[in-house]
Amino acid sequence: MKKGYDVIIIGGGIIGCSIAFELAKRGVTDILLVEKGFLTSGATGRCGAGIRQQWGSELNARIAMESTHIFENLEEYTGYSHSCGLHQGGYLLVAYTAKEWAQFQENLKVQHKLGIDSYAVDLKQAKEIVPYLNTEGMYGATFCQKDGHADPFHCTQAYAQGAKRMGVEFLTYTEVTGLRTAGGRIAGVETTKGYFEAQTVINCANVRAPGLAAMVGEDIPIISERHQALVTEPVEPLMDCMVMSFHRSYYVQQTPHGSFVMGIGPQEEPSFNFKSSWQFLEKNCAVMCEVLPILRKLNVVRQWAGQYDLSPDRNPIIDEAKQARGFYSVCGFSGHGFMVAPRIAILMANHLTHQEDTMDIRMFSQERYKTGKLLLEPAVV
Ligand code: FAD
C-alpha cells in the first residue's frame, strides 16, 4: 500500500462512498477511504432508505429532488451492474393536527415552486392510496408518487465500485485512531493499519465525526441518538407507498419482496447504544397496528438499532477545521442522510475541485449556530 494519498475519506457509508465517487469523477482519483467495519456497517446499512422530496424548506426540497433524479439513474450513473432497488411508490405524509395540516399547505407551495409533483389528499383519497389505513385522528395528507425507497446496500456499493474502478482504494476493518497536523494543516491519519499522509481528509464518520474532529480542536455540535427499526415477515402486496407522520414520529413501508419495514421516533437520552430494546418493539407495534390494523396479523422477524447524528437545526454540517485546514467534516444528517447523499456529494466534490455549484456550501458551515442563520426545516421527524 502507498504511504500517502491526495485525499483520505473516513467512513464507508453512503456519504463517504458518494463523495469518493464524485471526486474521482472530477479527476481526483488518488483517494484512500478508511472504514472501521465493512461498507454500510453504520447508519446507512440500518436505515429505512426512504427518499422523499416533500420537504418544507426550499433548500431541502431542492437537494432531495436533485438527489432523487440521480437515484432514478444510479446504476447507469455509477456503472453498477445490479439494481439499486429504487421503488417510487410514493410517500403519504399524514397530518394529525390543524397546525401540521396548515404547514403541509405551505410545504406544498415550496415544492411546487421547484416543480415537485406533490399534492394534498383528503382522508377518502388517502384511503384509496392506502386501503388499510386507519385515518382516525388525521386531518389530511400530501402525496408525491416520485418519492419512495431504495436499497441502501446496493446504492452504497454502486458508488464504491464506481469509485474503485476509477482508482480509489478502500481499506475496510481499519479504524482511524488519530490525526496529525503540521503548520495549521492536516498532515495525515493514524489507523490500526499504520499511518497515511494526506493534505485533505474528509470526516464522514457520522456519529463518530465529532470525536474525530475534536482531535484537531474542532467542536462539532452533534449528538448521537438511537433509532430503531423492525421488519415483518413478507406477505402479498398490501400497499405501495411509504406512510409517514412527523407529529407521531412514525414511518412504515412495504418492501418489494413483501416485508413491512417501520420505525418510530425515540424519546431517550443521547447515547452510542446500538442494542435493540423491548420498549421499542412494544411501542412501535402498538402505534403501527393502530395506524394499519392489518399489521396485527404479521410476525416481526428482525429488529435493529442505528444512530442519528443530530445537529442543532437537524441539517447537515459541512465545515473545514479552523486549526487544521484541509480537514473537512461532512456530518449531522439527522435522519435523512441517505436521501440527500447524491447531491451533497456533488456539492462537496465541486467545492474541493474548485468547480462552480448552484448551491453555496457555506450555508452548511456550523458558523450558522453563532450567527443565527439556521437552516430551519418544518418537515422533519
Ligand atoms: P454511516 O453510514 O454511519 O457511515 C459512517 C461510517 O464511518 C460507518 O460505517 C462507521 O463504521 C465509520 N467510522 C466511524 N468512525 C470511524 C473511524 N474512527 N475510523 C474509520 N471508520 C469510522 N435516511 C434517509 O435518508 N432515509 C431514511 O428513511 C432513513 N431512515 C433511517 C432509519 C434509521 C433507523 C437510522 C438509524 C437512520 C436512518 N436514516 C435515513 C439516516 C441515514 O441512515 C444516515 O443519515 C446516513 O446513512 C448517513 O450516512 P453516513 O455515510 O454519514 O453515515
XYZ file of C-alpha atoms and ligand atoms in Angstrom:
434
model
C 0.000 0.000 0.000
C 1.068 3.550 -0.599
C 2.050 5.776 2.341
C 0.284 8.889 1.162
C -2.775 9.994 -0.829
C -4.193 13.268 -2.105
C -7.389 12.655 -0.153
C -8.342 10.356 2.712
C -12.028 9.788 3.445
C -13.001 8.449 6.867
C -16.204 6.393 6.794
C -17.647 3.943 4.308
C -21.334 4.850 4.476
C -23.332 6.414 1.650
C -21.785 9.842 2.348
C -18.121 8.757 2.245
C -18.614 6.492 -0.770
C -20.605 9.013 -2.805
C -18.009 11.737 -2.155
C -15.226 9.329 -3.208
C -17.117 8.653 -6.436
C -17.835 12.309 -7.241
C -14.235 13.329 -6.548
C -12.884 10.531 -8.746
C -15.307 11.567 -11.478
C -13.691 15.005 -11.349
C -10.216 13.530 -11.776
C -9.178 13.261 -8.108
C -8.501 9.533 -8.003
C -5.611 9.337 -5.525
C -8.013 8.640 -2.650
C -7.995 6.211 0.269
C -11.292 5.501 2.007
C -10.842 4.081 5.510
C -13.731 2.252 7.172
C -13.574 0.654 10.597
C -16.083 -2.076 9.746
C -17.483 -3.028 6.350
C -19.058 -0.598 3.889
C -22.599 0.231 5.133
C -21.889 -1.087 8.657
C -23.004 2.260 10.152
C -26.297 4.139 9.844
C -26.513 3.546 6.091
C -26.987 -0.201 6.455
C -29.517 0.285 9.252
C -31.697 2.939 7.661
C -35.235 2.922 6.320
C -33.780 4.099 2.973
C -36.741 6.353 2.332
C -36.353 9.005 -0.351
C -38.763 11.930 -0.308
C -38.959 15.289 -1.991
C -41.768 16.549 0.219
C -39.772 18.962 2.360
C -40.789 22.289 3.820
C -37.683 24.335 3.141
C -36.687 25.141 -0.402
C -33.123 24.058 0.295
C -34.032 20.553 1.450
C -36.708 20.093 -1.196
C -34.180 21.021 -3.858
C -31.392 18.799 -2.510
C -33.819 15.887 -2.214
C -35.288 16.481 -5.670
C -31.872 16.632 -7.357
C -30.760 13.565 -5.391
C -33.896 11.703 -6.474
C -33.059 12.396 -10.095
C -29.687 10.712 -9.533
C -31.241 7.758 -7.644
C -33.553 7.278 -10.653
C -30.474 6.549 -12.722
C -27.881 5.459 -10.200
C -26.945 2.194 -11.946
C -26.108 3.959 -15.196
C -24.611 6.968 -13.389
C -22.110 4.786 -11.495
C -21.793 1.912 -13.976
C -23.241 -0.570 -11.480
C -24.400 -3.919 -12.825
C -27.075 -4.692 -10.171
C -30.325 -2.907 -9.447
C -30.178 -0.275 -6.689
C -33.757 -1.212 -5.807
C -35.386 2.181 -6.273
C -39.130 1.882 -5.900
C -41.142 5.063 -6.470
C -44.390 4.038 -4.822
C -44.828 7.476 -3.271
C -44.858 8.939 0.237
C -48.113 9.647 2.009
C -47.362 12.266 4.658
C -50.228 12.399 7.126
C -51.186 15.372 9.307
C -52.662 14.818 12.769
C -53.115 18.432 13.909
C -54.597 21.572 12.349
C -51.230 23.286 12.703
C -49.449 20.469 10.902
C -52.072 20.424 8.170
C -51.636 24.191 7.652
C -47.856 23.700 7.480
C -48.328 20.989 4.844
C -50.124 23.542 2.635
C -47.106 25.845 2.951
C -44.753 22.950 2.187
C -46.676 22.177 -0.999
C -46.158 25.754 -2.210
C -42.396 25.371 -1.735
C -42.387 22.014 -3.525
C -44.492 23.280 -6.427
C -42.144 26.215 -6.949
C -39.460 23.638 -7.729
C -41.737 21.544 -9.929
C -42.147 18.677 -7.466
C -45.313 16.796 -8.317
C -46.867 16.584 -4.836
C -50.479 17.272 -3.882
C -52.923 17.344 -0.981
C -55.371 14.493 -0.488
C -58.418 14.237 1.766
C -58.964 11.232 4.006
C -61.098 9.413 1.423
C -58.340 9.770 -1.159
C -55.727 8.759 1.430
C -57.655 5.519 1.919
C -57.744 4.971 -1.828
C -53.939 5.196 -1.848
C -53.543 3.001 1.268
C -56.774 0.985 1.651
C -55.845 -0.457 5.074
C -55.041 2.938 6.594
C -56.895 3.922 9.756
C -57.497 7.628 9.132
C -58.965 8.315 12.588
C -57.477 11.487 14.047
C -55.951 12.566 10.729
C -56.659 15.935 9.100
C -55.427 15.099 5.639
C -52.280 14.105 3.817
C -49.960 15.029 0.998
C -48.684 12.612 -1.602
C -45.852 12.516 -4.133
C -45.659 9.491 -6.401
C -41.969 10.045 -7.200
C -40.957 9.564 -3.562
C -40.076 6.061 -2.436
C -37.195 3.988 -1.191
C -34.076 2.259 -2.490
C -31.658 -0.419 -1.347
C -29.003 1.272 0.839
C -26.515 -1.589 0.425
C -26.669 -1.571 -3.370
C -26.684 2.255 -3.605
C -23.536 2.462 -1.479
C -21.884 -0.368 -3.413
C -22.774 1.366 -6.677
C -20.841 4.453 -5.583
C -17.991 2.433 -4.027
C -17.469 0.167 -7.015
C -17.680 3.095 -9.409
C -15.019 4.901 -7.359
C -12.853 1.773 -7.221
C -12.918 1.421 -10.989
C -11.564 4.972 -11.240
C -8.672 4.122 -8.891
C -9.971 4.885 -5.368
C -8.577 2.484 -2.743
C -10.673 1.111 0.125
C -9.306 -0.055 3.467
C -12.040 -1.756 5.497
C -11.842 -3.151 9.052
C -9.403 -0.329 9.758
C -10.097 2.356 12.342
C -8.778 5.906 12.258
C -7.334 6.364 15.732
C -5.530 9.685 15.434
C -4.931 12.724 13.238
C -1.663 14.552 12.673
C -1.352 18.204 11.731
C 1.588 20.355 10.623
C 1.669 24.139 10.279
C -2.091 24.527 10.787
C -2.927 21.909 8.138
C -3.979 18.299 8.303
C -0.996 16.056 7.551
C -2.377 12.532 7.810
C -4.303 9.890 9.700
C -3.180 7.244 12.149
C -5.021 3.980 11.738
C -4.974 0.486 13.165
C -3.071 -0.465 9.991
C -0.490 2.327 10.083
C -0.075 5.992 9.257
C -1.152 7.546 5.940
C -0.342 11.066 4.792
C -2.870 13.324 3.115
C -3.305 17.053 2.634
C -7.082 16.645 2.539
C -9.051 14.471 4.937
C -12.842 14.203 4.839
C -14.557 13.122 8.022
C -17.717 11.187 7.069
C -17.907 9.194 10.301
C -21.493 10.131 11.187
C -21.978 9.996 14.986
C -18.236 9.430 15.399
C -17.439 12.596 13.423
C -17.343 14.915 16.488
C -14.802 12.657 18.228
C -12.519 12.737 15.193
C -12.942 16.493 14.716
C -12.087 17.036 18.382
C -8.659 15.524 17.643
C -7.881 18.666 15.612
C -9.526 21.054 18.069
C -12.873 21.309 16.300
C -16.059 21.224 18.319
C -18.971 19.837 16.283
C -22.369 20.163 17.985
C -23.787 16.780 17.073
C -25.453 14.333 19.390
C -25.935 10.648 18.810
C -29.489 9.378 19.177
C -30.509 5.733 18.927
C -33.240 4.978 16.384
C -34.662 1.543 15.923
C -36.490 -0.217 13.128
C -38.030 -3.615 12.524
C -39.088 -5.809 9.656
C -42.018 -8.234 9.425
C -42.449 -11.480 7.564
C -43.222 -10.944 3.850
C -46.838 -11.014 2.670
C -48.688 -10.237 -0.555
C -48.659 -6.560 -1.663
C -50.934 -4.541 0.662
C -49.659 -1.035 -0.017
C -47.269 0.572 -2.414
C -46.171 3.747 -0.677
C -44.423 4.898 2.480
C -46.755 6.283 5.178
C -45.141 8.822 7.468
C -46.163 11.119 10.304
C -43.971 13.863 11.764
C -46.388 14.507 14.621
C -46.498 10.905 15.794
C -42.964 10.280 14.528
C -43.519 7.046 12.593
C -42.864 5.666 9.127
C -43.901 2.391 7.512
C -43.397 0.927 4.063
C -43.764 -2.430 2.364
C -40.642 -3.547 0.529
C -40.852 -5.066 -2.966
C -40.487 -8.589 -1.563
C -43.418 -8.104 0.826
C -41.909 -7.358 4.259
C -43.027 -4.264 6.135
C -40.198 -2.039 7.426
C -41.109 0.514 10.083
C -39.810 2.716 12.839
C -40.943 5.195 15.426
C -39.023 8.112 16.909
C -37.403 7.588 20.295
C -37.694 9.594 23.476
C -34.371 8.886 25.051
C -31.077 10.416 26.087
C -28.152 10.701 23.620
C -26.046 7.540 23.558
C -23.953 5.214 21.425
C -26.279 2.361 22.289
C -26.658 0.005 19.312
C -28.816 -2.522 21.123
C -32.438 -3.222 20.262
C -34.966 -2.702 23.023
C -38.154 -4.405 24.102
C -39.685 -0.970 24.761
C -39.287 -0.006 21.100
C -40.854 -3.240 19.932
C -43.855 -2.725 22.182
C -44.404 0.973 21.397
C -43.787 0.608 17.675
C -46.171 -2.319 17.319
C -48.901 -0.576 19.333
C -48.763 2.575 17.183
C -48.334 0.820 13.842
C -51.161 -1.650 14.479
C -53.416 1.299 15.237
C -52.403 3.087 12.024
C -52.540 -0.058 9.867
C -54.690 -2.586 11.760
C -53.955 -5.303 9.209
C -50.392 -5.466 10.565
C -51.757 -7.176 13.709
C -51.668 -10.437 11.814
C -47.962 -10.231 10.943
C -44.934 -11.629 12.751
C -41.876 -9.488 13.373
C -38.795 -11.272 12.072
C -35.987 -8.858 12.905
C -35.281 -5.651 14.807
C -32.191 -3.471 14.872
C -30.818 -0.132 16.094
C -28.766 2.617 14.481
C -27.822 6.187 15.272
C -28.981 9.583 14.026
C -26.218 12.231 14.058
C -28.468 15.063 15.199
C -27.330 18.622 14.562
C -28.993 21.547 16.392
C -31.162 22.502 13.375
C -31.460 18.929 12.040
C -29.488 19.779 8.921
C -26.003 18.750 7.800
C -22.789 20.412 8.862
C -20.117 20.737 6.170
C -17.113 22.518 7.539
C -13.336 22.866 7.326
C -11.482 22.782 10.658
C -10.033 26.155 11.602
C -6.906 24.770 13.208
C -6.336 22.046 10.625
C -7.024 23.356 7.146
C -7.820 20.575 4.712
C -9.747 18.615 7.355
C -13.440 18.644 6.463
C -16.358 17.245 8.397
C -19.489 16.219 6.484
C -21.974 15.044 9.067
C -25.095 15.930 11.065
C -27.550 14.450 8.577
C -30.062 13.906 11.366
C -32.039 11.032 9.922
C -32.128 11.963 6.238
C -28.561 11.470 5.025
C -29.370 8.608 2.718
C -31.814 10.518 0.533
C -29.646 13.643 0.166
C -26.272 11.915 -0.305
C -26.124 12.156 -4.131
C -26.465 15.946 -4.200
C -24.368 16.592 -1.097
C -21.540 14.527 -2.617
C -21.658 16.659 -5.778
C -21.603 19.853 -3.707
C -18.601 18.660 -1.706
C -16.689 17.404 -4.761
C -17.342 20.648 -6.655
C -16.071 22.628 -3.684
C -12.857 20.615 -3.350
C -12.115 20.755 -7.070
C -12.966 24.477 -7.262
C -15.872 23.950 -9.617
C -18.922 26.138 -9.646
C -22.087 24.922 -7.993
C -25.557 26.401 -7.942
C -25.602 25.891 -4.165
C -23.451 27.775 -1.706
C -21.654 25.278 0.521
C -21.047 27.979 3.152
C -24.684 27.706 4.210
C -23.805 24.396 5.836
C -20.970 25.790 7.928
C -21.516 25.489 11.655
C -20.874 29.218 11.817
C -24.659 29.406 11.369
C -25.129 28.404 15.006
C -23.245 31.560 16.018
C -24.823 33.927 13.504
C -28.319 32.525 13.988
C -28.721 31.780 10.260
C -30.121 28.338 10.985
C -31.333 26.031 8.234
C -34.860 25.691 9.531
C -36.913 22.743 8.337
C -40.560 22.215 9.269
C -40.874 18.771 7.619
C -38.552 16.704 9.744
C -39.134 13.967 12.315
P -22.718 5.978 8.177
O -23.453 5.104 7.256
O -22.915 5.763 9.647
O -21.189 5.850 7.834
C -20.180 6.305 8.700
C -19.112 5.237 8.735
O -17.979 5.732 9.434
C -19.565 3.969 9.480
O -19.592 2.886 8.580
C -18.515 3.806 10.583
O -18.160 2.453 10.799
C -17.343 4.618 10.051
N -16.452 5.125 11.083
C -16.801 5.773 12.225
N -15.692 6.086 12.933
C -14.645 5.647 12.211
C -13.230 5.659 12.428
N -12.691 6.216 13.513
N -12.428 5.086 11.503
C -12.963 4.521 10.376
N -14.292 4.471 10.128
C -15.109 5.040 11.035
N -32.020 8.481 5.997
C -32.802 8.664 4.919
O -32.463 9.456 4.044
N -33.987 7.997 4.797
C -34.447 7.138 5.752
O -35.521 6.554 5.606
C -33.643 6.933 6.907
N -34.039 6.085 7.863
C -33.218 5.833 8.938
C -33.600 4.886 9.876
C -32.746 4.551 10.920
C -33.169 3.511 11.941
C -31.476 5.196 11.026
C -30.514 4.844 12.126
C -31.095 6.161 10.091
C -31.960 6.498 9.047
N -31.617 7.440 8.076
C -32.407 7.638 6.987
C -30.395 8.251 8.210
C -29.288 7.713 7.337
O -29.095 6.344 7.624
C -27.992 8.468 7.598
O -28.214 9.866 7.604
C -26.953 8.152 6.537
O -26.855 6.766 6.343
C -25.619 8.740 6.962
O -24.622 8.214 6.139
P -23.123 8.373 6.571
O -22.294 7.809 5.486
O -22.886 9.774 7.016
O -23.018 7.520 7.913
